[in-house]
Coordinates of C-alpha atoms (C1' of nucleotides) in Angstrom, one line a residue:
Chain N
X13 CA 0.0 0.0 0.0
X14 CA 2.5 2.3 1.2
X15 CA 4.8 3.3 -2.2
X16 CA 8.3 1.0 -1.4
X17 CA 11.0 2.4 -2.4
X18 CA 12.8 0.6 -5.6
X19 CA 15.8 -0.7 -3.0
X20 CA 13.7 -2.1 -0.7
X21 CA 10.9 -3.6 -3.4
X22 CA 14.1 -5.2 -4.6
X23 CA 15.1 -6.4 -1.1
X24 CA 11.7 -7.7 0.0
X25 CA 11.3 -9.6 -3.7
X26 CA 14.7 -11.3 -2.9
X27 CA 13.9 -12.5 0.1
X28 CA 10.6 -14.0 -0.9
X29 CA 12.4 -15.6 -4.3
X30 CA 15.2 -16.5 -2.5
X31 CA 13.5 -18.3 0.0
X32 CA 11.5 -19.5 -2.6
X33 CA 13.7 -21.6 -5.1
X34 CA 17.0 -20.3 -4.0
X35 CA 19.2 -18.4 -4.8
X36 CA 20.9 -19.9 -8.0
X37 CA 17.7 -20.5 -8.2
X38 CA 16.3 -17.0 -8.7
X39 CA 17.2 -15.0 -12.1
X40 CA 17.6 -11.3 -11.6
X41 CA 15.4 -11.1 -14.1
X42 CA 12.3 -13.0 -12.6
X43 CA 13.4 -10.9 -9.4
X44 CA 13.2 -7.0 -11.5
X45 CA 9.9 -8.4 -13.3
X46 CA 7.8 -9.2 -10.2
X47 CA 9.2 -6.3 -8.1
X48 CA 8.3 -4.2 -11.0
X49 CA 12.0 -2.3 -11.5
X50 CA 14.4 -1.8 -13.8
X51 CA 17.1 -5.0 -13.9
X52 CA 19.7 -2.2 -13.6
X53 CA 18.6 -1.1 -10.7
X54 CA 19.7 -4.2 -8.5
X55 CA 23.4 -4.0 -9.9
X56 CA 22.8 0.4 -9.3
X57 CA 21.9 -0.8 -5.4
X58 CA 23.9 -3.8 -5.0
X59 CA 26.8 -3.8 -6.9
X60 CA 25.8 -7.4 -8.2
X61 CA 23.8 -10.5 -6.8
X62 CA 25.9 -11.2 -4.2
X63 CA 25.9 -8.2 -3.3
X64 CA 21.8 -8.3 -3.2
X65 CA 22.2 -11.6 -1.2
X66 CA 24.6 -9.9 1.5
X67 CA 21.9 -7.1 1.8
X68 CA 19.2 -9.5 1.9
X69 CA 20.2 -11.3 5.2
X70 CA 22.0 -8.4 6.3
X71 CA 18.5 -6.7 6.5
X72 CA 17.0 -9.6 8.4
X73 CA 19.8 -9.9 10.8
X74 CA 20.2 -6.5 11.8
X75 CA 16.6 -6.4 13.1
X76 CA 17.3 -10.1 14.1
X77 CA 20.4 -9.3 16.2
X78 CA 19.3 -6.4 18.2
X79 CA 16.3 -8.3 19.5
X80 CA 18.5 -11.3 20.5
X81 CA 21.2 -9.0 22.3
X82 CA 18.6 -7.2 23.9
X83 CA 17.0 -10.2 25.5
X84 CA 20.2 -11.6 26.3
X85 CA 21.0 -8.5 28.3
X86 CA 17.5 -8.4 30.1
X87 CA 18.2 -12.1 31.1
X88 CA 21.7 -11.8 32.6
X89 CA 20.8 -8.8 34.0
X90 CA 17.4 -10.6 35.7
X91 CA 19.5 -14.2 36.6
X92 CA 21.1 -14.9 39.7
X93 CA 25.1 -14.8 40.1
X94 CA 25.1 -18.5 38.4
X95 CA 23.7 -16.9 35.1
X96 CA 19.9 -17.5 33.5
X97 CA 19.5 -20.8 32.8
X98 CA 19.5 -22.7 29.9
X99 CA 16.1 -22.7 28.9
X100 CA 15.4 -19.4 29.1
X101 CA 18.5 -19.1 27.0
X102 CA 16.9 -21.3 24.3
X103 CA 14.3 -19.6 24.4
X104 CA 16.1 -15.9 23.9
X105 CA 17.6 -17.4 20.7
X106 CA 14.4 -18.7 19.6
X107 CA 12.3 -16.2 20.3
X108 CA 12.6 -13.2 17.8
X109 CA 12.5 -16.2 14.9
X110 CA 9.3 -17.2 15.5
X111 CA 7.5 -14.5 16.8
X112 CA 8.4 -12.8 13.7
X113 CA 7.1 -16.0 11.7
X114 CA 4.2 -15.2 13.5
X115 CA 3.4 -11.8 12.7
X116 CA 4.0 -13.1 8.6
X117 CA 1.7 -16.1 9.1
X118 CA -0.8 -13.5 11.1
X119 CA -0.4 -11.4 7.7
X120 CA -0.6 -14.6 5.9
X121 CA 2.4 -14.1 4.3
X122 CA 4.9 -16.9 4.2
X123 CA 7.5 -16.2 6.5
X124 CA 10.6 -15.9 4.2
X125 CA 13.2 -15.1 5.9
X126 CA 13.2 -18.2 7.6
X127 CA 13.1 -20.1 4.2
X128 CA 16.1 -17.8 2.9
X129 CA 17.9 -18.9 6.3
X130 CA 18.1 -22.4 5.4
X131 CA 18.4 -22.3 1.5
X132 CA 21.8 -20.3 2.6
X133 CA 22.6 -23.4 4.3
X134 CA 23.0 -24.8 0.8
X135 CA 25.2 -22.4 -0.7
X136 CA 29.0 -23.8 -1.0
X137 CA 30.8 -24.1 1.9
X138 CA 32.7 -20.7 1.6
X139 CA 30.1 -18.6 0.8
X140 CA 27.5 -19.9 3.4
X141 CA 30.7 -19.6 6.1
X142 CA 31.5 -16.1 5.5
X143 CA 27.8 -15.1 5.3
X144 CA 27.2 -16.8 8.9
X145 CA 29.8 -15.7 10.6
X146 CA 29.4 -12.4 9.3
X147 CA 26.2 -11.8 10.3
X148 CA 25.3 -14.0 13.0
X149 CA 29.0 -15.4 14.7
X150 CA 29.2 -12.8 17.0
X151 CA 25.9 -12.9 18.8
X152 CA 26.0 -16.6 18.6
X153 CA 28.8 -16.7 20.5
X154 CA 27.7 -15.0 23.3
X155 CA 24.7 -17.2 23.8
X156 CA 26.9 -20.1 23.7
X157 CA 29.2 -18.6 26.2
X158 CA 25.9 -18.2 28.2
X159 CA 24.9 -21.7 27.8
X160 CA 28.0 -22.7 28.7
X161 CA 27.3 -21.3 32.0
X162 CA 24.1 -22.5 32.4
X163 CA 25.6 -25.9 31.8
X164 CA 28.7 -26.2 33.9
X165 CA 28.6 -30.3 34.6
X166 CA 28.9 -30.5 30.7
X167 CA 32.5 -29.8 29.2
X168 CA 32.2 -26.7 27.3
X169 CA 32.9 -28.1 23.4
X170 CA 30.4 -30.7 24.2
X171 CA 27.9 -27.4 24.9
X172 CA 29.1 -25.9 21.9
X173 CA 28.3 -29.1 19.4
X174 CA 25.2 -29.1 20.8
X175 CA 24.7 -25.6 20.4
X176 CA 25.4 -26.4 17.0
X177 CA 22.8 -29.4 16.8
X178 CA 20.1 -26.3 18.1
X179 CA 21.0 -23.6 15.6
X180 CA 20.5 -26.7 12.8
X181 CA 17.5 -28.0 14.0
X182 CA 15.9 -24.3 14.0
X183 CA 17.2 -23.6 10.7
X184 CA 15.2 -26.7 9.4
X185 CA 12.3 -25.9 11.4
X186 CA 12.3 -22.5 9.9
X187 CA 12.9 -24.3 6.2
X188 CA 10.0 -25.8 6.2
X189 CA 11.0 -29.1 5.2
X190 CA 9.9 -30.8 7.9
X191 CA 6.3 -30.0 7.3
X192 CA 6.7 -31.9 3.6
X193 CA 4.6 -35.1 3.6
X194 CA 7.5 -37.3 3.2
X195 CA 6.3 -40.4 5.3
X196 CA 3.3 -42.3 3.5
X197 CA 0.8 -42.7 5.8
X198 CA 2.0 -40.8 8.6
X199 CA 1.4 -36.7 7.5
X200 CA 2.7 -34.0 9.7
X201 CA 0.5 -32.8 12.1
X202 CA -0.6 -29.4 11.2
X203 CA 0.1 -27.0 13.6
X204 CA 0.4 -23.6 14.6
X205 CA 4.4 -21.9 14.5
X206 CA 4.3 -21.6 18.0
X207 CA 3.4 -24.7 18.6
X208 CA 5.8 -26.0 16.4
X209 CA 8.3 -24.0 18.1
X210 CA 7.3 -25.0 21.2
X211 CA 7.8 -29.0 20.1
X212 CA 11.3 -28.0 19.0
X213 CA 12.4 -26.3 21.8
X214 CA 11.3 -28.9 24.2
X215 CA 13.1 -32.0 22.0
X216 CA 16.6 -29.7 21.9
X217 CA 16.4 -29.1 25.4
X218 CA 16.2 -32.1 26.8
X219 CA 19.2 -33.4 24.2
X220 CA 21.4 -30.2 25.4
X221 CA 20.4 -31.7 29.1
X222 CA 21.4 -34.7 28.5
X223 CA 24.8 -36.4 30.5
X224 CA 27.9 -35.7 28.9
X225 CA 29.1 -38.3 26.6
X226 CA 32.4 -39.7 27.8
X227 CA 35.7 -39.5 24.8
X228 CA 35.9 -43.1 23.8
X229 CA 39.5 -44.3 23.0
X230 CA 40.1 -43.7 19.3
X231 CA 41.6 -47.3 18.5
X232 CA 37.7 -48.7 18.9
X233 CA 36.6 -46.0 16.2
X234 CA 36.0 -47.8 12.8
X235 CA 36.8 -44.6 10.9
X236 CA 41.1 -45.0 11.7
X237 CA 41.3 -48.1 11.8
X238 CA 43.2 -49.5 8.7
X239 CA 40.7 -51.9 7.5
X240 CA 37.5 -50.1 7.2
X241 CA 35.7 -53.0 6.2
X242 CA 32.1 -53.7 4.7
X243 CA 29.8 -54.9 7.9
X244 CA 31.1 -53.5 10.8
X245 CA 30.1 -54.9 14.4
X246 CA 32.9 -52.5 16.3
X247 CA 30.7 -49.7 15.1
X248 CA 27.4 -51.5 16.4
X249 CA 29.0 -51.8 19.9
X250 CA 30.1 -48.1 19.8
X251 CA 27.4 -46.7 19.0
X252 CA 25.7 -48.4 21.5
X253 CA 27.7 -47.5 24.4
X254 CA 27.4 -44.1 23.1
X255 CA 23.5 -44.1 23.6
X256 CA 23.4 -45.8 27.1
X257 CA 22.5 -43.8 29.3
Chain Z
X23 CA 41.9 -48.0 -11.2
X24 CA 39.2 -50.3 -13.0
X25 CA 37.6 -48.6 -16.2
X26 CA 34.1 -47.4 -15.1
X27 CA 31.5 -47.3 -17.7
X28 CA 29.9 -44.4 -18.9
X29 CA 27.3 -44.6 -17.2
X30 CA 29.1 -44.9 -13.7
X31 CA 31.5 -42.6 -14.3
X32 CA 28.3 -39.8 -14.9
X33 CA 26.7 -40.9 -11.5
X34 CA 30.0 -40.9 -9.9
X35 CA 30.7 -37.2 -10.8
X36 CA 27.4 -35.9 -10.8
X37 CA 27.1 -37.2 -7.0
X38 CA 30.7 -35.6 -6.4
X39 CA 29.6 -31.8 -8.1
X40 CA 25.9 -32.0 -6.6
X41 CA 27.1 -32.5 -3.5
X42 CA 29.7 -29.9 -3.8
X43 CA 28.1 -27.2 -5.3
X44 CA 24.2 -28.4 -5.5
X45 CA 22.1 -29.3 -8.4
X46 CA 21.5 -26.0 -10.1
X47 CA 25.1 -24.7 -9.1
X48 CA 26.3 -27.9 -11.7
X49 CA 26.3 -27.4 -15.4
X50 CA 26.2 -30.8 -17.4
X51 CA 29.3 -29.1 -19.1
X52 CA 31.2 -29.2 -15.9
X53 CA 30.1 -32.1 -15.2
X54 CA 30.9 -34.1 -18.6
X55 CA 34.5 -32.4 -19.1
X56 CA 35.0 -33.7 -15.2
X57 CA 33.7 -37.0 -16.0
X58 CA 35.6 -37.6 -19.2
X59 CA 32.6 -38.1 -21.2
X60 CA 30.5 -36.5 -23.9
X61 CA 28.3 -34.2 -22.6
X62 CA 25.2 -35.7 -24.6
X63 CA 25.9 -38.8 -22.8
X64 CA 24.2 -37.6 -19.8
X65 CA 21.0 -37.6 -22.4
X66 CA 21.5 -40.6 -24.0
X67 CA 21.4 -42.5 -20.4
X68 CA 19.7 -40.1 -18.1
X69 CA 17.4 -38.2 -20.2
X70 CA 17.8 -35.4 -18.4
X71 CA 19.3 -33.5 -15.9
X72 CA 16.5 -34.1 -13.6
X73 CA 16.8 -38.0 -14.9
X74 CA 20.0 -37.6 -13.8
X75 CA 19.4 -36.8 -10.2
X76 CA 17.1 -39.0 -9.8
X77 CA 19.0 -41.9 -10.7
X78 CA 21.9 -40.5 -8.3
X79 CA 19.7 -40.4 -5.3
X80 CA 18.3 -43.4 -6.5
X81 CA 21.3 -45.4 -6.6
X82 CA 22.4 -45.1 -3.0
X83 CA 19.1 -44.5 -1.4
X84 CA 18.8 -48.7 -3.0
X85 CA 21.7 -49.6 -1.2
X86 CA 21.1 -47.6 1.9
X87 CA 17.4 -48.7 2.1
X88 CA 18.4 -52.4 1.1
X89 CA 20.9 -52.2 4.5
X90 CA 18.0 -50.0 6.7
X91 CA 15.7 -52.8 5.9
X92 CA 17.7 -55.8 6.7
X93 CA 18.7 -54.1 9.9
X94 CA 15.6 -53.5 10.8
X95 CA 14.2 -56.9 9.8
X96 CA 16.9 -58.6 12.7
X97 CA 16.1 -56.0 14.9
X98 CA 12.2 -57.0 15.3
X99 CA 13.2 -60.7 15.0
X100 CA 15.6 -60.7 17.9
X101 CA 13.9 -57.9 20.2
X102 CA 10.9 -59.5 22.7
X103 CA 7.5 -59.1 22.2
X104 CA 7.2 -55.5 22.9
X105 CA 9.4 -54.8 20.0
X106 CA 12.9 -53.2 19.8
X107 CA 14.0 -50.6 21.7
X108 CA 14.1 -46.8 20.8
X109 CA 18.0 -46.5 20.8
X110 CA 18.4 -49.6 18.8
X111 CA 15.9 -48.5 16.2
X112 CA 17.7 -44.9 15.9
X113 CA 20.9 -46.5 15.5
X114 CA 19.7 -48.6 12.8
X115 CA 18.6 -45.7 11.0
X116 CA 21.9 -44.1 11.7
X117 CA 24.4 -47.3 11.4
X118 CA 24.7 -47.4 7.4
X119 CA 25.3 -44.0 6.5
X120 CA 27.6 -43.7 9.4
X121 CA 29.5 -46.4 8.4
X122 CA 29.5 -45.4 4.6
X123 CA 30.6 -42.0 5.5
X124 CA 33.3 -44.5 7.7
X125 CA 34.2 -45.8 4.7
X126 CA 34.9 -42.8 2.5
X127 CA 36.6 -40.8 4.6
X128 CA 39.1 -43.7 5.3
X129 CA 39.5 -44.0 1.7
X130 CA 40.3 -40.3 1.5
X131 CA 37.4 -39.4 -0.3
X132 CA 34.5 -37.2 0.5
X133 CA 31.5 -38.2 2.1
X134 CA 29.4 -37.3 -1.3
X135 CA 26.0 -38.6 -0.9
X136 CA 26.0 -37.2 2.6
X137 CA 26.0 -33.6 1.4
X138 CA 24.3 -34.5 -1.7
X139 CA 21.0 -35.5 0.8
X140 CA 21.7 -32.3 2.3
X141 CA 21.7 -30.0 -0.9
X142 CA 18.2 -32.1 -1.8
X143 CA 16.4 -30.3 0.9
X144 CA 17.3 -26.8 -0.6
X145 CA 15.4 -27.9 -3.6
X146 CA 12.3 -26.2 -4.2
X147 CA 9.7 -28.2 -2.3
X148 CA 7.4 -29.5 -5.0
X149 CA 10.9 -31.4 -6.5
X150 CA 12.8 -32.2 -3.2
X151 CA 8.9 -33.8 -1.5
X152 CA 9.0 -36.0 -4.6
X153 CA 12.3 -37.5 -4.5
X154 CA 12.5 -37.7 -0.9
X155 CA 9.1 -39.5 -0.5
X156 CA 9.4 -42.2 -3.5
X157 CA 13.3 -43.1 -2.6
X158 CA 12.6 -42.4 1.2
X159 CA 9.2 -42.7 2.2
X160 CA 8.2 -46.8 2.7
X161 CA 11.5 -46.6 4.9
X162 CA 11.1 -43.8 7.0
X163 CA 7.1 -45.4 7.6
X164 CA 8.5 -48.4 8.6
X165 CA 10.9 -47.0 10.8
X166 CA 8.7 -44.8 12.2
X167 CA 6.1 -47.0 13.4
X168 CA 8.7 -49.1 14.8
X169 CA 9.8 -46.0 17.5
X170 CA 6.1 -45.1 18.4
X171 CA 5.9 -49.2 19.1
X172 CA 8.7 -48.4 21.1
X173 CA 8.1 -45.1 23.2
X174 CA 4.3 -46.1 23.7
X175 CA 3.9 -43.3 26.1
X176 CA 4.2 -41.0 23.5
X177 CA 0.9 -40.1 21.4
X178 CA 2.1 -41.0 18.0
X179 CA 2.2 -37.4 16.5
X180 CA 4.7 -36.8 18.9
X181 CA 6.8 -39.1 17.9
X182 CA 6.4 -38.8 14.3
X183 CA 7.1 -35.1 14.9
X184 CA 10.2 -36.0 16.6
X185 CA 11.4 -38.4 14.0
X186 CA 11.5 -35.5 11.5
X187 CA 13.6 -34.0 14.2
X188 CA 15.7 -36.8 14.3
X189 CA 16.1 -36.8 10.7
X190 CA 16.3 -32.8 9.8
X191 CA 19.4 -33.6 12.4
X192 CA 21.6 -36.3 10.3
X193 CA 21.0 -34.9 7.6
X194 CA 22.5 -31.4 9.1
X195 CA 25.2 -33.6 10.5
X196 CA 25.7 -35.1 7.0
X197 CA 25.8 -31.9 5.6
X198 CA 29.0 -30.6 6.8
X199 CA 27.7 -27.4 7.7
X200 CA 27.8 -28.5 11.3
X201 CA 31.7 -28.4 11.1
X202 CA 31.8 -24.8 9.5
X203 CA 33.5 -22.5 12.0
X204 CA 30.7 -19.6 12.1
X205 CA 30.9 -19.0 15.7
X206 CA 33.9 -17.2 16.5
X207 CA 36.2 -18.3 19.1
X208 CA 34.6 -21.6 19.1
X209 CA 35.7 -23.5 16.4
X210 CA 34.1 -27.1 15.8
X211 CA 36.1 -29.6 17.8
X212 CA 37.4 -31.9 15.6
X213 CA 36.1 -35.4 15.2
X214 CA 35.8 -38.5 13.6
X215 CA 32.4 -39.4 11.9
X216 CA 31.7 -41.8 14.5
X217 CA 32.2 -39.6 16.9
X218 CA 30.1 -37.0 15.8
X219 CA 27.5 -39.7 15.2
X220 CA 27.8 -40.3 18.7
X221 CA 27.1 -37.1 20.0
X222 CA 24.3 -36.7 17.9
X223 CA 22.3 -40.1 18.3
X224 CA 23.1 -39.1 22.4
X225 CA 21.2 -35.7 21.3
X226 CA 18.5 -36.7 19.7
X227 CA 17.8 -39.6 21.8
X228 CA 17.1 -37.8 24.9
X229 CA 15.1 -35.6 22.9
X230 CA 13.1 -38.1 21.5
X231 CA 13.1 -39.8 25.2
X232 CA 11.8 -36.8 27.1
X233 CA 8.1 -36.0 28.4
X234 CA 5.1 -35.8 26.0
X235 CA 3.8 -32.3 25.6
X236 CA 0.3 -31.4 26.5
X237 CA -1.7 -29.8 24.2
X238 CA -2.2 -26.2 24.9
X239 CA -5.2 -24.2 24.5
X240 CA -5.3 -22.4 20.8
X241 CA -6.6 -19.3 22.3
X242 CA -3.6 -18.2 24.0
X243 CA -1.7 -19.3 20.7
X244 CA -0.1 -16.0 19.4
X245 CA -0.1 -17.2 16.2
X246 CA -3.9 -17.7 16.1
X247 CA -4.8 -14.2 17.8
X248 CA -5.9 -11.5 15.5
X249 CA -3.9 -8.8 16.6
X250 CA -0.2 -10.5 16.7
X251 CA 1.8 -7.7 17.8
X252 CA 5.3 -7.0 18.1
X253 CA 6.4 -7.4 21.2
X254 CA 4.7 -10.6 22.7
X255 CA 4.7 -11.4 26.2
X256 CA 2.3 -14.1 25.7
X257 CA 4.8 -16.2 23.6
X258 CA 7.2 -16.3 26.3
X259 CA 4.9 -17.7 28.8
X260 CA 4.1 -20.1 26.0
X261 CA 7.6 -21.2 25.2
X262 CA 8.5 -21.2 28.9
X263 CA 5.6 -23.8 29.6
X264 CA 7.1 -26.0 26.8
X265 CA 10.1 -26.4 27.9
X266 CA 8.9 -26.6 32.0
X267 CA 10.1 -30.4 32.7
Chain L
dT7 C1' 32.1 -60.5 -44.2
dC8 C1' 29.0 -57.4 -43.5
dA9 C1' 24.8 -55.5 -41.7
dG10 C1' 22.9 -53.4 -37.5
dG11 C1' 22.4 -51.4 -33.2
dG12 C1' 24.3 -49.5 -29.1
dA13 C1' 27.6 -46.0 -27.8
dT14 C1' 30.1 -41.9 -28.6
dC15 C1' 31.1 -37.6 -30.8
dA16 C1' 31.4 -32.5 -32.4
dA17 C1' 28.4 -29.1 -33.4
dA18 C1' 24.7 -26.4 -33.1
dC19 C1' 19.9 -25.0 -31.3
dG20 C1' 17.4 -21.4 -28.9
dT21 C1' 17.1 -19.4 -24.4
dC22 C1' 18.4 -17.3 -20.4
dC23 C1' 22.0 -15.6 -17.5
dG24 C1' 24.6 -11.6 -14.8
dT25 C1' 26.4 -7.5 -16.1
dT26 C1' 27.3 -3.0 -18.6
dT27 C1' 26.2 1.0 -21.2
dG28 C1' 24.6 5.5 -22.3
dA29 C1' 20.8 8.2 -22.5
dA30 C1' 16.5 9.8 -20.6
dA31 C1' 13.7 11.4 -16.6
dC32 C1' 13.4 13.3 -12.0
dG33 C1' 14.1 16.5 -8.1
dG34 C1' 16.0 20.1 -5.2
dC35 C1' 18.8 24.4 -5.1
dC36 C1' 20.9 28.7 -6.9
Chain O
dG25 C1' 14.8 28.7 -15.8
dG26 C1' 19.2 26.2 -15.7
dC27 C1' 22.0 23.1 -13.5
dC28 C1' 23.6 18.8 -11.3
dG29 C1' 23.4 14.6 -8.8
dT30 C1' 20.4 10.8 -8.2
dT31 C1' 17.5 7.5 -10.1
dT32 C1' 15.3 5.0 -13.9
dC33 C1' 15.2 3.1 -18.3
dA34 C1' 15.7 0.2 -22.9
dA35 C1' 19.0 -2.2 -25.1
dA36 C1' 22.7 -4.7 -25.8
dC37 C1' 27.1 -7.5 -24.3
dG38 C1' 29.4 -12.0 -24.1
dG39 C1' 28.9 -16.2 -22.3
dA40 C1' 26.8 -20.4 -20.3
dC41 C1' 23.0 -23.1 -20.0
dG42 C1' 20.0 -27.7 -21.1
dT43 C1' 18.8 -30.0 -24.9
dT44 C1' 18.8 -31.9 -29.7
dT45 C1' 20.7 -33.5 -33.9
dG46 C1' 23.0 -36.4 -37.2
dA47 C1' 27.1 -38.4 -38.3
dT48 C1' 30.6 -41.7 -36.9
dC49 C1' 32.6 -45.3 -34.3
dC50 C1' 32.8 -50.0 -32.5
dC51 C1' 31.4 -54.4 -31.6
dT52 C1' 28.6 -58.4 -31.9
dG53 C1' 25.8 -62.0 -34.3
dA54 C1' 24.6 -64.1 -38.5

DNA sequence: TCAGGGATCAAACGTCCGTTTGAAACGGCC
DNA sequence: GGCCGTTTCAAACGGACGTTTGATCCCTGA
């Protein structure tokens, strides 16, 4: 309604395209047709695509950042001398995601940032590193120095892996793939982003929770051993040790 | 050493480059110089590009489902009348691509079809639904049905939901992108693929493992309310319920 | 020996790509 | 009004793309 300006019709496009089939995906040409702009004007704004794609999350992450730094603040500033704990850390890095997913699915837009998030996850491994880091290392490192905290019976890299497995599993919440209809018989159950959210946050938390896992002498790991062989019963036994609890 | 055929030697690279730099980010002309091979061969056997990928997917998801099945198959035999247990199930579903990841990277070689399964879910969801379900899908049912016989506290949607969980996860952990240093200061400790397996089945076992959420009332949903506003007090209460233990 | 069919090949098809160009239109300021 | 910097525009650039074609090779079976 309100007249966009041509940059940011060309930023909002490129989110929704991106998110939508990607970003090799997306033509600059498609992209300057449906904003209704010049094509020039993305390389007069950008510089080039990449350029568009750095501006794109840059956008997003900004807005994304300040939220997640502000809550972080309130909640160190509202914890005890031990820290907040690890929950309401989750929830901190969750929560700007998805209420924004919210307020798009309240418009009933799709939510497309999220989308863009985890097609970036596909870009080659140099690109989707420097992009990351770039825009999200910093903050992320502070609420894994939090956790860390929270979490001080669990050795600190073991935190960080499963800070890791956290970020990942929110990315693919966000991507929407895990509400494709994959499993005959057995459709995903159609539900709300919160509650989706809420699903998420509870399965993560109890898997950061969980007892550390003790280092397992190397010579039992299949992978060095000389003779990586076709069935393997060493990994079997492993494997299991690794999930008793 | 031993001459491939054509026909290999396509699937062979094509894995290798979709993996590396995803579908769209391959041209056939890459891909044929790479492979040694005339680039209308890819044509002549695949029919097209998306032939193409299909027969790669299709290829290992044979051999991987061929293994999955077996294991499963001994699992139910030798387990008691309640069925097997959840960890055993999840490790069956983990075991052979751990253990062909194993094998590669003794060998030297990437862990191709890994990342290839990961670049799959950037595909535009009409495409990556499609492939997943028809090489995937019995599988996965089978599988599935096999952990909610397991955890029969569970209702079954929440155990379905958390076996998408489980799977979103290897397939991040296939990806790679779990070892990209993006948080600074923290790089990825460094691991074999057994022992990042590990960690992970430990992970998403105890999320799978942990309480069943109740249902909460839609009406304090955020998502659902007409006026979903910016700030949104109500989602925290929500979250913080979710993840009360 | 030679036909025949699968396999390989170089070359070209039309289309779309990201990017560049140079000129036209716009808007505020003297 | 005349100027200048910003913004928009149509058109073209060279190149890469997926796909198709028709000729040529090679090998087997009669």
């Amino acid at each position: 309604m309100a007249p966009e300006s041509t940059r940011e019709r060309i930023l909002d496009t490129a989110e929704e395209l991106f998110a939508a089939h990607g970003i090799q995906g997306t033509s600059l040409r498609a992209l300057t047709r449906r904003a209704e702009v010049n094509l020039a004007a993305v390389h007069y704004y950008f510089g080039s695509k990449d350029g568009l794609l750095d501006a794109v999350v840059g956008r997003r992450a900004e807005a994304l950042n300040a939220e997640r730094s502000q809550d972080l603040e309130r909640l160190i500033g509202e914890a005890s001398a031990d820290g907040p704990r690890a929950e309401a850390i989750l929830e901190a890095y969750f929560r700007p995601v998805i209420a924004y997913m919210c307020e798009q699915e309240a418009r009933g837009r799709q939510a497309t940032v999220a989308r863009l998030l985890a097609r970036i996850e596909a870009e080659p491994p140099d690109v989707l590193g420097a992009l990351i880091r770039r825009h999200f290392g910093e903050l992320s490192a502070r609420y894994l120095e939090a956790l860390q905290a929270a979490l001080p019976h669990l050795p600190p890299e073991q935190v960080a892996e499963r800070f890791r497995f956290a970020a990942a599993l929110l990315t693919q919440l966000l991507s929407g793939n895990l509400e494709l209809d994959v499993i005959p018989g057995h459709p995903p159950h159609e539900a709300s982003v919160t509650e989706r959210a809420q699903h998420a946050i509870a399965f993560i938390l109890a898997g950061l929770r969980s007892p550390a896992i003790a280092t397992i002498a190397l010579q039992d790991d299949p992978c060095k051993r000389a003779d990586a062989g076709t069935d393997n019963p060493a990994l079997d036994r492993l494997a299991k040790r690794a999930i008793s609890q």
